[in-house]
Short mmCIF file of N, CA and C in Angstrom, two decimals:
data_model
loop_
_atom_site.label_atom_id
_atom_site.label_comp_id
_atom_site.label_asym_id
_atom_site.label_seq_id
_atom_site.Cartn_x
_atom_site.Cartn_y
_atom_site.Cartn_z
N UNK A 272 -12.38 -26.72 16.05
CA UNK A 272 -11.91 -26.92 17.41
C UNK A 272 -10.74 -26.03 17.73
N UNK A 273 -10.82 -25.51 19.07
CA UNK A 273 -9.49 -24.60 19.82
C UNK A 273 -8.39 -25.31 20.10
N UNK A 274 -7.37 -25.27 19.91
CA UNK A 274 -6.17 -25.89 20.51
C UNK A 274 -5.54 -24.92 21.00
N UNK A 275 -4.44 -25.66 22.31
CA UNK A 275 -3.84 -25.09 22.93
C UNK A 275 -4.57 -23.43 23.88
N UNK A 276 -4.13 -23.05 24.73
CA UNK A 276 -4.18 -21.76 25.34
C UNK A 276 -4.10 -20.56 24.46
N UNK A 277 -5.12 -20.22 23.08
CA UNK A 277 -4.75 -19.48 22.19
C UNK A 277 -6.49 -18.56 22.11
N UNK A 278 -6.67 -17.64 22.96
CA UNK A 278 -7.91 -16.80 22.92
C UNK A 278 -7.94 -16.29 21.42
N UNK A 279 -9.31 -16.53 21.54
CA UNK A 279 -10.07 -15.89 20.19
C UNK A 279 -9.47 -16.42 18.65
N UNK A 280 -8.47 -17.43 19.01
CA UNK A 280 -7.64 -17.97 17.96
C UNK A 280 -8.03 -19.75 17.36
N UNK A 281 -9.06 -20.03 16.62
CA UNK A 281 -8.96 -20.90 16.32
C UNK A 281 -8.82 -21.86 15.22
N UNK A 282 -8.14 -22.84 15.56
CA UNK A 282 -7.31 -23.59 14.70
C UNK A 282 -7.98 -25.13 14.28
N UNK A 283 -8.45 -25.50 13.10
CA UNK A 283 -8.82 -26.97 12.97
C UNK A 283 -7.71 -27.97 12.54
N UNK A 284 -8.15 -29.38 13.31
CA UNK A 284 -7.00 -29.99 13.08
C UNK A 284 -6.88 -30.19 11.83
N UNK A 285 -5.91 -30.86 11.08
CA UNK A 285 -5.59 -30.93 10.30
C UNK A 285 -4.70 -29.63 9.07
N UNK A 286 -4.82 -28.73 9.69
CA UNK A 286 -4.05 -27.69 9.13
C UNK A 286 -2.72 -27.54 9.95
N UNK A 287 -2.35 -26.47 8.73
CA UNK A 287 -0.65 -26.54 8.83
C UNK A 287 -0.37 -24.91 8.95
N UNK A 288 0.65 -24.79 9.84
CA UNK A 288 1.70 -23.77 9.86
C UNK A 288 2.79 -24.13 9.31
N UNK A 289 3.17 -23.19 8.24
CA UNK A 289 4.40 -22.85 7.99
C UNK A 289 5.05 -21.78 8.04
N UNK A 290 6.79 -21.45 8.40
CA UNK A 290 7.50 -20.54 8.94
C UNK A 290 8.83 -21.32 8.37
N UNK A 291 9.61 -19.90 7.38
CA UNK A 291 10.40 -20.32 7.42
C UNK A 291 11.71 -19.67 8.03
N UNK A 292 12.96 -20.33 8.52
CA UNK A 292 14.11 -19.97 9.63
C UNK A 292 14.89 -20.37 9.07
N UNK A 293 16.05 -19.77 8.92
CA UNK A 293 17.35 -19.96 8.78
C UNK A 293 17.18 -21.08 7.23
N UNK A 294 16.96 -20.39 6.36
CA UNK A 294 16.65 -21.36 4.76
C UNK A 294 16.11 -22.82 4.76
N UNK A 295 15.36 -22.69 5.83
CA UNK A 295 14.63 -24.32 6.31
C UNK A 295 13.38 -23.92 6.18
N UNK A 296 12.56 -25.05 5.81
CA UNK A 296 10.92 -24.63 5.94
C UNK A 296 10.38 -25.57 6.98
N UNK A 297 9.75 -25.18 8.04
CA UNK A 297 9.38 -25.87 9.48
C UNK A 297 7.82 -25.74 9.02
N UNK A 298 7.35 -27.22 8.82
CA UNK A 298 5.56 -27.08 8.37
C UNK A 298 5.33 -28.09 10.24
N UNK A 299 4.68 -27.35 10.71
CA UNK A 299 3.22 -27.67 11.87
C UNK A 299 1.97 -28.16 11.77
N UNK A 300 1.64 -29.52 12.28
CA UNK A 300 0.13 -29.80 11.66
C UNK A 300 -0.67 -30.04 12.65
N UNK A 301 -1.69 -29.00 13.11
CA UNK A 301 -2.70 -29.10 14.17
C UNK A 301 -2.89 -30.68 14.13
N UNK A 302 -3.26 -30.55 15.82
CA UNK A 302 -3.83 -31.92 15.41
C UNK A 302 -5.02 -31.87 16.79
N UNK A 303 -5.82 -33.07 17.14
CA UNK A 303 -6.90 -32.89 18.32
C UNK A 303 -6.39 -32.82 19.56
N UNK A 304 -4.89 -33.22 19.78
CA UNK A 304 -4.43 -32.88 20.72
C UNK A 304 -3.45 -31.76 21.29
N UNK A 305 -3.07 -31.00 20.14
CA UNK A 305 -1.86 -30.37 20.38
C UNK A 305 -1.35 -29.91 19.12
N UNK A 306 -0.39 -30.14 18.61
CA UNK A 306 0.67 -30.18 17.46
C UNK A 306 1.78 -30.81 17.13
N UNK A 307 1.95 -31.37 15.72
CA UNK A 307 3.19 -32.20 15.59
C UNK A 307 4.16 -31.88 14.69
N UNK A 308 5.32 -32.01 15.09
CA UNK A 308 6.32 -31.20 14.50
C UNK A 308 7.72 -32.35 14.32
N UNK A 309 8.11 -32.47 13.52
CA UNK A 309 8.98 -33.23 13.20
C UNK A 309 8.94 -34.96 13.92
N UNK A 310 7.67 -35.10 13.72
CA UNK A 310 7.21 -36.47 13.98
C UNK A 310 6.96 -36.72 15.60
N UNK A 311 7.12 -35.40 16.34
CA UNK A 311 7.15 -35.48 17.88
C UNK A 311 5.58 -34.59 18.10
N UNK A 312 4.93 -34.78 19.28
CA UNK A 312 3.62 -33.71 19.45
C UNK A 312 3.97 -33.39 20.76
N UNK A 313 3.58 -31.65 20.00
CA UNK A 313 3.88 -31.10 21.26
C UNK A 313 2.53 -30.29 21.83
N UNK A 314 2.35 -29.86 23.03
CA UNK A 314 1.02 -29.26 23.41
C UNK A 314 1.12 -27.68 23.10
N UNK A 315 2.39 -27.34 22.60
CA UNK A 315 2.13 -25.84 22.50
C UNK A 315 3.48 -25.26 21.49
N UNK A 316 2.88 -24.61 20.80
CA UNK A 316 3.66 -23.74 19.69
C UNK A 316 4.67 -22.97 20.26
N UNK A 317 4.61 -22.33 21.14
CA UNK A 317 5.88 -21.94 22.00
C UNK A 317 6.89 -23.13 22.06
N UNK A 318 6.80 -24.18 22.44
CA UNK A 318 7.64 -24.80 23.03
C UNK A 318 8.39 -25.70 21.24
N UNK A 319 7.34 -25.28 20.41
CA UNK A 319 8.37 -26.06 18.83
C UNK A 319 8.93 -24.71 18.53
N UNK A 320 8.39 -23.54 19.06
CA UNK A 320 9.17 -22.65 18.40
C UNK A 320 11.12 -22.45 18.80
N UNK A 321 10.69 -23.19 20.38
CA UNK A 321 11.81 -22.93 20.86
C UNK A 321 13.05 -23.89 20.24
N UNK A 322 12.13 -25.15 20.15
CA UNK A 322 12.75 -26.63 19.51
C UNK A 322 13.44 -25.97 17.82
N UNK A 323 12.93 -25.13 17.63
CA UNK A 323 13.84 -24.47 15.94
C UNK A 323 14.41 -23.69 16.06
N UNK A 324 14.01 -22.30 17.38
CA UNK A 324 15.52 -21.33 17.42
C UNK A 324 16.31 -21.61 18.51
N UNK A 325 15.83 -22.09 19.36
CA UNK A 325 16.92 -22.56 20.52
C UNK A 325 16.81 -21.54 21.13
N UNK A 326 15.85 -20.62 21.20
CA UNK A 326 15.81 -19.34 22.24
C UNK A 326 14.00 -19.41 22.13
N UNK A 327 13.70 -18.50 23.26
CA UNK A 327 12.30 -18.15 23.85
C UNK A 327 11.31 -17.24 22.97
N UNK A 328 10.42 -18.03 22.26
CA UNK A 328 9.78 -17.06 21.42
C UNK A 328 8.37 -17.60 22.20
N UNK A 329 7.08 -16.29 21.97
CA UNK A 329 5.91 -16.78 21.75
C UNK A 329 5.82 -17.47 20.81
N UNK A 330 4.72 -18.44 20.74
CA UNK A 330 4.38 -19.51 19.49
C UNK A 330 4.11 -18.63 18.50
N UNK A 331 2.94 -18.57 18.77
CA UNK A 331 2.30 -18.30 18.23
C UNK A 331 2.37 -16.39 17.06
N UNK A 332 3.33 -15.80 17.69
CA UNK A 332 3.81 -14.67 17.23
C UNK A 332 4.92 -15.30 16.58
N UNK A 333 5.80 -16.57 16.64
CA UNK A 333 6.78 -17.14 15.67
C UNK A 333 5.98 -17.60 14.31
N UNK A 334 4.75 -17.77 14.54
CA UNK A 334 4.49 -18.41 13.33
C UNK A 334 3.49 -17.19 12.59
N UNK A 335 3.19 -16.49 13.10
CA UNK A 335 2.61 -15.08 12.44
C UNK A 335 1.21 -15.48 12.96
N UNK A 336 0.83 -15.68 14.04
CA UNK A 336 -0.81 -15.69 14.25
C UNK A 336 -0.95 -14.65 15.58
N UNK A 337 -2.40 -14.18 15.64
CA UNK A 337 -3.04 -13.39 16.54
C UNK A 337 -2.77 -12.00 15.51
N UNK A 338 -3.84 -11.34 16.79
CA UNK A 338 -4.10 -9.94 16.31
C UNK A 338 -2.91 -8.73 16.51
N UNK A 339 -2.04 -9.36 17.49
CA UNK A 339 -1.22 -8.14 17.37
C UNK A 339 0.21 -8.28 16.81
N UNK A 340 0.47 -9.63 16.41
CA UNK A 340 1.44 -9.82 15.61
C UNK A 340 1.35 -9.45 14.39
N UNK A 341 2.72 -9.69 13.41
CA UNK A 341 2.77 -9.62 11.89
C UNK A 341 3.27 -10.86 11.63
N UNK A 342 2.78 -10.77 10.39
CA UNK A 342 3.17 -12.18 10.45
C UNK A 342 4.46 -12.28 9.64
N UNK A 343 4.83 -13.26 9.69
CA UNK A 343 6.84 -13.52 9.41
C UNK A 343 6.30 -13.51 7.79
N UNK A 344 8.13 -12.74 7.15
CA UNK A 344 8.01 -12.35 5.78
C UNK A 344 7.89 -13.58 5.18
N UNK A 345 7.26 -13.58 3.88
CA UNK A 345 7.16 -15.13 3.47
C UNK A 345 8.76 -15.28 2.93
N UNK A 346 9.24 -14.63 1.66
CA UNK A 346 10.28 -14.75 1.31
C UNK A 346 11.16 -14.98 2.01
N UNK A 347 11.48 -14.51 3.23
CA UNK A 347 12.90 -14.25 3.75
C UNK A 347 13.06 -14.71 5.15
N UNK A 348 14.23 -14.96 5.63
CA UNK A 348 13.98 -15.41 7.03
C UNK A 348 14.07 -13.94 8.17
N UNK A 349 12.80 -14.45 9.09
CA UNK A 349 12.84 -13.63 9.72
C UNK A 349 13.66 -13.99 11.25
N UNK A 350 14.90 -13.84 11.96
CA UNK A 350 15.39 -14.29 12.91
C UNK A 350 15.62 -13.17 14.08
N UNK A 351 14.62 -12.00 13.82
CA UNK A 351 14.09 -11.48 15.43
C UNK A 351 13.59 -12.14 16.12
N UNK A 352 14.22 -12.11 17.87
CA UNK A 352 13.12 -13.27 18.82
C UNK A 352 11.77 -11.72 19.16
#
């Protein structure tokens, strides 16, 4: 199943994003409605991305998905918006 406004991108529930920021590890777990993130669901990865840097990121390029992103270094934090 597709979640969220994410072309050609799909995601089944039960899987997880992880990204890590500022020496924290932020895990995301699809779900049938949306996504849940620190026990709250939200309808869109943009809007948890914002909930962890406090500034305006695409979601989905915060967490390393789609075709024209890269995806964030695993080791290290990546804190370009």
């Amino acid at each position: 199943g597709r979640v969220g406004p994410l072309p050609g991108l799909s995601l089944k529930p039960g899987a997880w994003l992880i990204r890590k920021w500022h020496g924290r590890t932020h895990t995301v777990t699809v779900t049938e409605d949306g996504f849940e993130y620190g026990g709250t669901n939200y309808s869109t990865l943009t809007s948890i991305a914002k909930t962890i840097t406090g500034a305006h990121w695409s979601g989905p390029r915060f967490f390393g998905l789609g075709a024209k992103s890269a995806p964030p270094s695993i080791g290290g934090d990546d804190d370009r918006p």
